[in-house]
């Protein structure tokens, strides 16, 4: 059979509510043209994020009922620990309430002011947590990745020569660790090859620097390796994931992505001394080490999700359906980051709306227009999110896992193509109010005339 179907059937449904264009205009005004500020009930198709928005399986819900809510030594913790051990092989694991809590703990115990943390591309919360402790987040993507149209198999890779040059220039003592984000979220959801992880590990090993994975989408990355990297076609996604983790000294993980959980995360390390410091900080701010800010039922859902996400049928459907959205809009003239990534399609808003300069936020203008037109929520990844550090002006359409069917995605395709037809009428935006950190979550905008 040629048709790749959703490898599940639906047992419980959640109604979607339509809104009128006039209602949507009012909601936009009230929200300061920031889609994070709009009530979810007023959204028809929510592609804001794939984070925490997955549909859980029957097995996960069954595991939720088995959650052991003991304060200390919960069975659910040991269930999760076994799942993480088997997958990653890391010596120490502490649960955290989500990925950024793992980041905050890791960078608090490893960084001092003036330090540098290189990455292929830092995610927004990762960058913010590094900067919060006075260190500098350095992105070292491939130079070719700057071209959103370049179709590279592993466009999420780190520029290994740039890493080597940075370590030589700054000295390894200023670099407490190197991070690799798999897949490279801010870089377009693009995968990182095993060869690149090995090469980065090689540089790290030469200079005695630990390598950490920001492993939020490890399974999607493993699937791309299975499909595209020479020599791994016969490897199961799980074996590939195990190989990826075996090259690192630790990881941060948001269970809200590739564990189909609605909340949760963890931090792993092989360093006994660090693990002790991390545990001390965990107790101070997250909770006792066997629950780390989560309920026992959450730990169970994550443990089951870590296994389900590596099933080949699921990964094939997941990556194919993301590509389906990408191909259907790109082949009709909407510029996307090529090739389609794992969890999201990124429209190149600067290319689509060349009449809107970066300081008038073309990605934000497009996000607003797509909501206004069809009730679809997406998110700007560009100058609003990263300020002057932004490399591109993108609009991300993130696909929640196991949530929307192909007809939902067909609706999204139609809406985007209609907006593209009259894109010359879309005008820029200006910021009227913003907070000091992570401004995209709460800034207020005003539409400009054009
Ligand atoms: C989501 C995400 C994080 C942060 O995780 P949260 O659970 O949202 O705190 C970190 N890195 C990457 C690559 C992510 O996608």
CSV table of C-alpha atoms and ligand atoms in Angstrom, one decimal:
chain,number,residue,atom,x,y,z
A,1,UNK,CA,0.0,0.0,0.0
A,2,UNK,CA,1.2,3.5,-0.8
A,3,UNK,CA,-1.1,5.5,1.6
A,4,UNK,CA,0.6,6.1,4.9
A,5,UNK,CA,-2.3,6.3,7.5
A,6,UNK,CA,-2.5,7.6,11.0
A,7,UNK,CA,-1.4,4.5,12.9
A,8,UNK,CA,-4.1,4.8,15.5
A,9,UNK,CA,-7.8,5.2,15.8
A,10,UNK,CA,-9.7,7.7,17.9
A,11,UNK,CA,-11.4,6.7,21.1
A,12,UNK,CA,-12.1,10.1,22.7
A,13,UNK,CA,-12.8,13.4,20.9
A,14,UNK,CA,-12.6,17.0,21.7
A,15,UNK,CA,-14.9,19.4,19.8
A,16,UNK,CA,-13.4,22.4,17.9
A,17,UNK,CA,-15.3,25.7,17.9
A,18,UNK,CA,-15.6,27.9,14.9
A,19,UNK,CA,-15.3,31.7,15.3
A,20,UNK,CA,-16.3,34.5,12.8
A,21,UNK,CA,-13.8,36.9,11.2
A,22,UNK,CA,-15.2,39.8,13.2
A,23,UNK,CA,-14.8,37.8,16.5
A,24,UNK,CA,-11.2,37.0,15.5
A,25,UNK,CA,-10.4,40.6,14.8
A,26,UNK,CA,-11.7,41.6,18.3
A,27,UNK,CA,-9.6,38.8,19.9
A,28,UNK,CA,-6.5,40.0,18.1
A,29,UNK,CA,-7.0,43.5,19.3
A,30,UNK,CA,-7.6,42.4,22.9
A,31,UNK,CA,-4.5,40.2,22.8
A,32,UNK,CA,-2.2,43.0,21.5
A,33,UNK,CA,-1.7,41.0,18.3
A,34,UNK,CA,0.2,38.4,20.3
A,35,UNK,CA,-1.2,34.9,19.7
A,36,UNK,CA,0.2,33.6,23.0
A,37,UNK,CA,-2.3,35.9,24.6
A,38,UNK,CA,-5.4,34.5,22.9
A,39,UNK,CA,-7.6,32.0,24.7
A,40,UNK,CA,-7.1,28.5,23.3
A,41,UNK,CA,-10.9,28.1,23.0
A,42,UNK,CA,-10.8,30.8,20.3
A,43,UNK,CA,-8.4,28.9,18.2
A,44,UNK,CA,-9.6,26.4,15.6
A,45,UNK,CA,-6.4,24.6,14.7
A,46,UNK,CA,-3.6,25.2,17.1
A,47,UNK,CA,-0.1,24.9,15.6
A,48,UNK,CA,1.5,27.1,18.2
A,49,UNK,CA,3.7,24.3,19.5
A,50,UNK,CA,4.2,20.6,19.5
A,51,UNK,CA,5.1,20.9,23.2
A,52,UNK,CA,2.8,19.3,25.8
A,53,UNK,CA,0.1,19.1,23.2
A,54,UNK,CA,0.3,15.4,22.2
A,55,UNK,CA,-2.5,13.0,22.4
A,56,UNK,CA,-1.7,10.3,24.9
A,57,UNK,CA,-2.3,6.7,24.1
A,58,UNK,CA,-4.5,4.2,25.9
A,59,UNK,CA,-1.4,2.7,27.4
A,60,UNK,CA,-0.3,6.0,28.7
A,61,UNK,CA,-3.7,6.7,30.3
A,62,UNK,CA,-3.6,3.2,31.8
A,63,UNK,CA,-0.2,4.0,33.2
A,64,UNK,CA,-1.5,7.3,34.7
A,65,UNK,CA,-3.8,5.2,36.8
A,66,UNK,CA,-0.9,3.2,38.0
A,67,UNK,CA,1.0,6.4,39.1
A,68,UNK,CA,2.5,5.9,42.6
A,69,UNK,CA,2.2,9.2,44.4
A,70,UNK,CA,4.6,8.4,47.2
A,71,UNK,CA,6.7,11.4,48.2
A,72,UNK,CA,9.9,9.4,48.3
A,73,UNK,CA,10.9,6.3,46.4
A,74,UNK,CA,7.8,6.2,44.1
A,75,UNK,CA,7.5,3.1,41.9
A,76,UNK,CA,6.8,5.4,39.1
A,77,UNK,CA,10.2,7.0,39.4
A,78,UNK,CA,11.9,3.6,39.1
A,79,UNK,CA,9.7,2.8,36.1
A,80,UNK,CA,10.9,6.0,34.4
A,81,UNK,CA,14.5,5.5,35.5
A,82,UNK,CA,14.5,2.0,33.9
A,83,UNK,CA,13.1,3.5,30.7
A,84,UNK,CA,15.7,6.3,30.6
A,85,UNK,CA,18.5,3.9,31.5
A,86,UNK,CA,17.7,1.6,28.8
A,87,UNK,CA,17.4,4.3,26.2
A,88,UNK,CA,20.3,6.6,27.2
A,89,UNK,CA,22.6,4.7,29.4
A,90,UNK,CA,23.4,7.8,31.5
A,91,UNK,CA,24.4,7.1,35.1
A,92,UNK,CA,22.2,9.8,36.7
A,93,UNK,CA,18.7,11.0,35.9
A,94,UNK,CA,16.6,13.6,37.8
A,95,UNK,CA,13.0,14.4,36.7
A,96,UNK,CA,12.1,18.1,36.3
A,97,UNK,CA,8.8,19.8,35.7
A,98,UNK,CA,9.8,20.5,32.1
A,99,UNK,CA,12.9,21.0,29.9
A,100,UNK,CA,13.8,24.5,30.9
A,101,UNK,CA,14.0,23.4,34.6
A,102,UNK,CA,16.6,20.9,33.5
A,103,UNK,CA,18.4,23.6,31.6
A,104,UNK,CA,18.3,26.0,34.6
A,105,UNK,CA,19.8,23.4,36.9
A,106,UNK,CA,22.4,22.3,34.4
A,107,UNK,CA,23.6,25.9,33.6
A,108,UNK,CA,23.5,27.0,37.2
A,109,UNK,CA,25.8,24.2,38.3
A,110,UNK,CA,28.2,24.3,35.3
A,111,UNK,CA,28.5,28.0,34.2
A,112,UNK,CA,30.0,31.1,35.6
A,113,UNK,CA,29.8,34.6,34.2
A,114,UNK,CA,31.9,34.9,31.0
A,115,UNK,CA,31.6,31.3,30.1
A,116,UNK,CA,30.5,30.2,26.6
A,117,UNK,CA,28.1,27.4,25.7
A,118,UNK,CA,28.3,26.5,21.9
A,119,UNK,CA,25.5,24.7,20.2
A,120,UNK,CA,24.3,23.9,16.7
A,121,UNK,CA,21.5,26.3,17.5
A,122,UNK,CA,20.2,27.1,21.0
A,123,UNK,CA,16.5,26.9,21.6
A,124,UNK,CA,15.0,30.1,23.1
A,125,UNK,CA,14.7,28.9,26.7
A,126,UNK,CA,18.2,27.4,26.5
A,127,UNK,CA,19.7,30.6,25.4
A,128,UNK,CA,17.7,32.6,28.0
A,129,UNK,CA,18.9,30.2,30.8
A,130,UNK,CA,22.5,30.5,29.7
A,131,UNK,CA,22.3,34.3,29.6
A,132,UNK,CA,20.5,34.4,32.9
A,133,UNK,CA,23.6,32.9,34.7
A,134,UNK,CA,25.9,35.4,32.9
A,135,UNK,CA,27.3,33.1,30.2
A,136,UNK,CA,27.1,33.4,26.5
A,137,UNK,CA,25.1,31.2,24.2
A,138,UNK,CA,26.9,30.7,20.9
A,139,UNK,CA,25.2,29.2,17.8
A,140,UNK,CA,27.4,27.4,15.4
A,141,UNK,CA,25.1,26.1,12.6
A,142,UNK,CA,26.4,25.0,9.2
A,143,UNK,CA,27.1,28.1,7.0
A,144,UNK,CA,24.9,26.4,4.3
A,145,UNK,CA,22.0,26.4,6.7
A,146,UNK,CA,21.7,30.1,6.3
A,147,UNK,CA,20.1,29.5,3.0
A,148,UNK,CA,16.5,28.4,3.8
A,149,UNK,CA,16.2,26.9,0.4
A,150,UNK,CA,19.2,24.6,0.6
A,151,UNK,CA,18.0,21.0,0.7
A,152,UNK,CA,20.6,19.3,2.9
A,153,UNK,CA,19.9,15.9,4.5
A,154,UNK,CA,21.4,17.0,7.9
A,155,UNK,CA,20.9,20.7,7.9
A,156,UNK,CA,20.7,20.8,11.7
A,157,UNK,CA,24.4,19.8,12.0
A,158,UNK,CA,27.0,21.8,13.9
A,159,UNK,CA,29.8,23.5,12.1
A,160,UNK,CA,32.6,21.4,13.6
A,161,UNK,CA,35.4,23.6,12.2
A,162,UNK,CA,33.8,26.6,13.8
A,163,UNK,CA,33.6,24.7,17.1
A,164,UNK,CA,37.3,23.8,16.9
A,165,UNK,CA,38.2,27.4,16.1
A,166,UNK,CA,36.1,28.8,19.0
A,167,UNK,CA,37.6,26.4,21.5
A,168,UNK,CA,41.1,27.4,20.3
A,169,UNK,CA,40.4,31.1,20.5
A,170,UNK,CA,38.5,31.1,23.8
A,171,UNK,CA,40.2,28.2,25.6
A,172,UNK,CA,38.5,25.1,26.8
A,173,UNK,CA,38.4,26.3,30.4
A,174,UNK,CA,35.8,28.9,29.4
A,175,UNK,CA,33.6,26.3,27.8
A,176,UNK,CA,31.9,24.1,30.5
A,177,UNK,CA,30.0,22.0,27.9
A,178,UNK,CA,29.0,21.8,24.3
A,179,UNK,CA,25.3,21.3,23.4
A,180,UNK,CA,23.7,19.7,20.4
A,181,UNK,CA,20.0,20.2,19.8
A,182,UNK,CA,18.4,17.2,18.2
A,183,UNK,CA,16.5,17.9,16.1
A,184,UNK,CA,17.6,21.5,15.6
A,185,UNK,CA,14.4,23.3,16.5
A,186,UNK,CA,15.3,26.9,16.0
A,187,UNK,CA,17.2,25.8,12.9
A,188,UNK,CA,14.0,24.5,11.2
A,189,UNK,CA,13.4,21.2,13.0
A,190,UNK,CA,16.4,19.8,10.9
A,191,UNK,CA,18.2,16.7,11.9
A,192,UNK,CA,21.7,16.1,13.1
A,193,UNK,CA,23.6,13.2,11.6
A,194,UNK,CA,25.4,10.6,13.7
A,195,UNK,CA,28.6,11.5,11.8
A,196,UNK,CA,28.2,15.1,13.1
A,197,UNK,CA,27.5,14.0,16.7
A,198,UNK,CA,30.7,11.8,16.4
A,199,UNK,CA,32.8,14.7,15.0
A,200,UNK,CA,31.6,17.1,17.7
A,201,UNK,CA,32.3,14.5,20.3
A,202,UNK,CA,35.8,14.1,18.9
A,203,UNK,CA,36.5,17.8,19.3
A,204,UNK,CA,35.0,17.8,22.8
A,205,UNK,CA,37.1,14.8,23.8
A,206,UNK,CA,40.3,16.4,22.5
A,207,UNK,CA,39.8,19.4,24.8
A,208,UNK,CA,38.2,17.5,27.7
A,209,UNK,CA,34.8,19.3,27.3
A,210,UNK,CA,31.6,17.4,28.1
A,211,UNK,CA,29.0,17.0,25.3
A,212,UNK,CA,25.3,17.3,26.2
A,213,UNK,CA,22.3,16.6,24.0
A,214,UNK,CA,19.2,18.9,24.1
A,215,UNK,CA,17.3,15.7,23.3
A,216,UNK,CA,13.8,17.0,23.0
A,217,UNK,CA,13.2,15.4,19.6
A,218,UNK,CA,15.7,12.5,19.8
A,219,UNK,CA,13.2,10.0,18.2
A,220,UNK,CA,12.4,12.2,15.2
A,221,UNK,CA,16.2,12.8,14.7
A,222,UNK,CA,16.7,9.0,14.9
A,223,UNK,CA,14.2,8.5,12.2
A,224,UNK,CA,15.9,10.9,9.8
A,225,UNK,CA,19.2,9.1,10.4
A,226,UNK,CA,17.4,5.8,9.7
A,227,UNK,CA,16.1,7.2,6.4
A,228,UNK,CA,19.0,9.4,5.2
A,229,UNK,CA,22.4,8.5,6.8
A,230,UNK,CA,24.4,5.9,5.0
A,231,UNK,CA,24.8,2.7,7.0
A,232,UNK,CA,21.8,3.0,9.3
A,233,UNK,CA,18.9,1.7,7.2
A,234,UNK,CA,19.0,-1.6,8.9
A,235,UNK,CA,19.1,-0.1,12.4
A,236,UNK,CA,15.9,0.3,14.4
A,237,UNK,CA,15.1,3.9,15.5
A,238,UNK,CA,15.7,2.8,19.1
A,239,UNK,CA,19.2,1.5,18.3
A,240,UNK,CA,20.0,4.7,16.6
A,241,UNK,CA,18.8,6.7,19.5
A,242,UNK,CA,20.9,4.6,21.9
A,243,UNK,CA,23.9,5.3,19.7
A,244,UNK,CA,23.2,9.1,19.8
A,245,UNK,CA,23.0,9.1,23.6
A,246,UNK,CA,26.1,6.9,23.9
A,247,UNK,CA,28.2,9.7,22.4
A,248,UNK,CA,27.1,12.3,25.0
A,249,UNK,CA,27.9,12.9,28.6
A,250,UNK,CA,24.4,13.9,29.5
A,251,UNK,CA,21.2,15.5,28.2
A,252,UNK,CA,18.4,17.8,28.9
A,253,UNK,CA,15.0,16.6,27.9
A,254,UNK,CA,11.5,18.0,27.6
A,255,UNK,CA,9.0,15.1,27.9
A,256,UNK,CA,6.5,17.5,26.3
A,257,UNK,CA,7.9,16.7,22.9
A,258,UNK,CA,9.1,13.1,22.1
A,259,UNK,CA,7.6,11.5,25.1
A,260,UNK,CA,3.9,12.4,24.3
A,261,UNK,CA,3.5,13.7,27.8
A,262,UNK,CA,1.6,16.9,28.7
A,263,UNK,CA,4.3,18.0,31.2
A,264,UNK,CA,7.7,16.8,32.4
A,265,UNK,CA,11.3,16.6,31.6
A,266,UNK,CA,14.6,15.3,32.9
A,267,UNK,CA,18.3,16.0,33.3
A,268,UNK,CA,20.9,13.3,32.8
A,269,UNK,CA,24.6,13.2,33.4
A,270,UNK,CA,27.5,10.7,33.8
A,271,UNK,CA,29.3,13.1,36.1
A,272,UNK,CA,28.9,11.9,39.8
A,273,UNK,CA,30.0,15.3,41.3
A,274,UNK,CA,27.7,17.3,39.0
A,275,UNK,CA,24.8,14.9,39.7
A,276,UNK,CA,25.2,15.7,43.5
A,277,UNK,CA,25.1,19.4,42.9
A,278,UNK,CA,22.1,19.1,40.5
A,279,UNK,CA,20.2,17.0,43.1
A,280,UNK,CA,20.8,19.6,45.8
A,281,UNK,CA,19.4,22.4,43.5
A,282,UNK,CA,16.6,20.1,42.4
A,283,UNK,CA,15.5,19.7,46.0
A,284,UNK,CA,15.6,23.4,46.5
A,285,UNK,CA,13.4,24.4,43.5
A,286,UNK,CA,11.8,21.3,41.9
A,287,UNK,CA,11.2,18.7,44.6
A,288,UNK,CA,12.5,15.5,46.0
A,289,UNK,CA,14.8,13.6,43.5
A,290,UNK,CA,12.3,10.8,42.9
A,291,UNK,CA,9.6,13.1,41.6
A,292,UNK,CA,11.3,16.4,40.7
A,293,UNK,CA,8.3,18.7,40.4
A,294,UNK,CA,6.0,16.0,38.8
A,295,UNK,CA,3.3,13.8,39.9
A,296,UNK,CA,3.9,10.0,39.9
A,297,UNK,CA,1.3,9.7,37.1
A,298,UNK,CA,3.4,12.1,35.0
A,299,UNK,CA,6.5,9.9,35.4
A,300,UNK,CA,4.5,6.9,34.2
A,301,UNK,CA,3.2,8.7,31.1
A,302,UNK,CA,6.7,9.7,30.2
A,303,UNK,CA,8.1,6.2,30.7
A,304,UNK,CA,5.4,4.7,28.3
A,305,UNK,CA,5.8,7.6,25.9
A,306,UNK,CA,9.6,7.1,25.6
A,307,UNK,CA,8.9,3.6,24.3
A,308,UNK,CA,6.0,4.4,22.0
A,309,UNK,CA,7.8,7.2,20.3
A,310,UNK,CA,10.4,4.9,18.8
A,311,UNK,CA,7.8,2.7,17.0
A,312,UNK,CA,8.7,2.8,13.3
A,313,UNK,CA,5.0,3.0,12.2
A,314,UNK,CA,4.5,6.1,14.3
A,315,UNK,CA,7.7,7.8,13.2
A,316,UNK,CA,7.1,7.1,9.5
A,317,UNK,CA,3.6,8.6,9.8
A,318,UNK,CA,4.9,11.5,11.9
A,319,UNK,CA,7.7,12.6,9.5
A,320,UNK,CA,5.5,11.9,6.4
A,321,UNK,CA,2.6,14.0,7.6
A,322,UNK,CA,4.9,17.0,8.4
A,323,UNK,CA,6.4,16.7,5.0
A,324,UNK,CA,2.8,16.5,3.5
A,325,UNK,CA,2.0,20.0,4.8
A,326,UNK,CA,5.4,21.3,3.7
A,327,UNK,CA,5.2,19.9,0.1
A,328,UNK,CA,1.6,21.0,-0.4
A,329,UNK,CA,2.4,24.7,0.4
A,330,UNK,CA,5.9,24.8,-1.0
A,331,UNK,CA,4.9,23.3,-4.4
A,332,UNK,CA,2.3,26.1,-4.8
A,333,UNK,CA,4.8,28.9,-4.2
A,334,UNK,CA,5.0,29.4,-0.4
A,335,UNK,CA,8.7,29.6,0.6
A,336,UNK,CA,9.4,27.2,3.4
A,337,UNK,CA,12.6,26.1,5.1
A,338,UNK,CA,13.7,23.2,3.0
A,339,UNK,CA,13.6,20.4,3.4
A,340,UNK,CA,10.6,20.0,5.8
A,341,UNK,CA,11.7,19.3,9.4
A,342,UNK,CA,10.5,16.8,11.8
A,343,UNK,CA,7.9,18.5,14.0
A,344,UNK,CA,7.1,21.6,12.1
A,345,UNK,CA,7.0,23.5,8.8
A,346,UNK,CA,8.7,26.9,8.9
A,347,UNK,CA,7.5,29.5,6.3
A,348,UNK,CA,10.3,31.9,5.3
A,349,UNK,CA,8.3,35.1,6.1
A,350,UNK,CA,11.1,37.4,4.9
A,351,UNK,CA,11.0,35.7,1.5
A,352,UNK,CA,7.2,35.6,1.4
A,353,UNK,CA,6.7,39.2,2.5
A,354,UNK,CA,9.7,41.0,1.1
A,355,UNK,CA,7.9,44.3,1.5
A,356,UNK,CA,8.0,44.0,5.3
A,357,UNK,CA,11.5,44.7,6.8
A,358,UNK,CA,12.8,42.6,9.7
A,359,UNK,CA,12.2,45.4,12.2
A,360,UNK,CA,8.5,45.3,11.3
A,361,UNK,CA,8.4,41.6,12.1
A,362,UNK,CA,7.2,39.8,8.9
A,363,UNK,CA,6.8,36.5,10.8
A,364,UNK,CA,4.5,38.1,13.4
A,365,UNK,CA,2.5,39.9,10.7
A,366,UNK,CA,2.0,36.5,8.9
A,367,UNK,CA,1.0,34.7,12.2
A,368,UNK,CA,-1.6,37.4,12.8
A,369,UNK,CA,-3.0,37.2,9.3
A,370,UNK,CA,-3.3,33.4,9.4
A,371,UNK,CA,-5.3,33.6,12.6
A,372,UNK,CA,-7.4,36.4,11.2
A,373,UNK,CA,-8.1,34.5,8.0
A,374,UNK,CA,-8.7,30.9,9.3
A,375,UNK,CA,-8.4,30.7,13.1
A,376,UNK,CA,-5.0,28.9,12.9
A,377,UNK,CA,-2.4,29.7,15.5
A,378,UNK,CA,1.3,29.6,14.6
A,379,UNK,CA,4.3,31.3,16.0
A,380,UNK,CA,6.9,33.7,14.9
A,381,UNK,CA,10.5,32.5,15.1
A,382,UNK,CA,12.6,35.5,14.2
A,383,UNK,CA,13.3,39.0,15.4
A,384,UNK,CA,10.4,39.0,17.9
A,385,UNK,CA,11.8,35.8,19.5
A,386,UNK,CA,15.5,36.4,19.2
A,387,UNK,CA,15.9,40.1,18.7
A,388,UNK,CA,19.2,41.1,16.9
A,389,UNK,CA,20.4,37.5,17.2
A,390,UNK,CA,17.7,36.3,14.7
A,391,UNK,CA,19.1,34.7,11.6
A,392,UNK,CA,15.8,34.4,9.7
A,393,UNK,CA,12.3,35.6,9.9
A,394,UNK,CA,10.2,32.5,10.1
A,395,UNK,CA,6.7,31.4,10.9
A,396,UNK,CA,6.5,28.0,12.5
A,397,UNK,CA,3.6,25.7,12.1
A,398,UNK,CA,4.3,23.0,14.7
A,399,UNK,CA,2.3,19.8,14.5
A,400,UNK,CA,1.0,18.4,17.8
A,401,UNK,CA,1.7,14.6,17.9
A,402,UNK,CA,-1.3,12.3,17.1
A,403,UNK,CA,-3.8,15.2,17.4
A,404,UNK,CA,-4.9,16.4,13.9
A,405,UNK,CA,-6.0,14.3,11.0
A,406,UNK,CA,-5.2,14.8,7.4
A,407,UNK,CA,-8.4,16.8,6.7
A,408,UNK,CA,-7.3,19.3,9.4
A,409,UNK,CA,-4.0,19.6,7.6
A,410,UNK,CA,-5.7,20.0,4.3
A,411,UNK,CA,-7.7,22.9,5.8
A,412,UNK,CA,-4.3,24.5,6.9
A,413,UNK,CA,-2.9,24.1,3.4
A,414,UNK,CA,-5.9,25.8,1.9
A,415,UNK,CA,-5.8,28.7,4.4
A,416,UNK,CA,-2.1,29.3,3.8
A,417,UNK,CA,-2.5,29.2,0.0
A,418,UNK,CA,-5.3,31.8,0.3
A,419,UNK,CA,-3.2,34.1,2.5
A,420,UNK,CA,-0.4,33.7,0.0
A,421,UNK,CA,-2.7,34.9,-2.8
A,422,UNK,CA,-3.1,38.3,-1.2
A,423,UNK,CA,0.1,38.6,0.7
A,424,UNK,CA,0.9,42.1,-0.7
A,425,UNK,CA,-1.9,43.5,1.4
A,426,UNK,CA,-0.2,42.3,4.7
A,427,UNK,CA,1.5,45.1,6.7
A,428,UNK,CA,4.2,45.0,9.4
A,429,UNK,CA,3.9,45.4,13.1
A,430,UNK,CA,5.6,47.3,15.9
A,431,UNK,CA,6.1,46.4,19.6
A,432,UNK,CA,4.4,48.7,22.0
A,433,UNK,CA,5.2,46.8,25.3
A,434,UNK,CA,7.8,44.1,26.1
A,435,UNK,CA,9.2,42.3,29.2
A,436,UNK,CA,13.0,41.9,29.7
A,437,UNK,CA,13.3,38.1,28.9
A,438,UNK,CA,11.6,35.9,26.4
A,439,UNK,CA,9.5,38.8,25.1
A,440,UNK,CA,7.6,36.8,22.5
A,441,UNK,CA,5.5,35.2,25.2
A,442,UNK,CA,3.9,38.5,26.4
A,443,UNK,CA,4.8,41.5,24.2
A,444,UNK,CA,2.0,43.6,22.8
A,445,UNK,CA,2.0,44.8,19.1
A,446,UNK,CA,0.4,47.3,17.0
A,447,UNK,CA,-0.3,46.9,13.2
A,448,UNK,CA,1.4,49.4,11.0
A,449,UNK,CA,-0.1,51.0,8.0
A,450,UNK,CA,1.4,50.3,4.6
B,1,LIG,C1,10.8,22.7,24.2
B,1,LIG,C2,12.3,22.8,24.1
B,1,LIG,C3,13.0,23.1,25.3
B,1,LIG,C4,12.4,23.5,26.6
B,1,LIG,O1,11.5,22.6,27.1
B,1,LIG,P1,10.2,23.0,27.9
B,1,LIG,O2,9.6,21.7,28.4
B,1,LIG,O3,9.3,23.8,27.0
B,1,LIG,O4,10.7,23.8,29.1
B,1,LIG,C5,14.4,23.1,25.1
B,1,LIG,N1,15.0,22.8,24.0
B,1,LIG,C6,14.3,22.5,22.9
B,1,LIG,C7,15.0,22.1,21.6
B,1,LIG,C8,12.9,22.5,22.9
B,1,LIG,O5,12.2,22.2,21.8
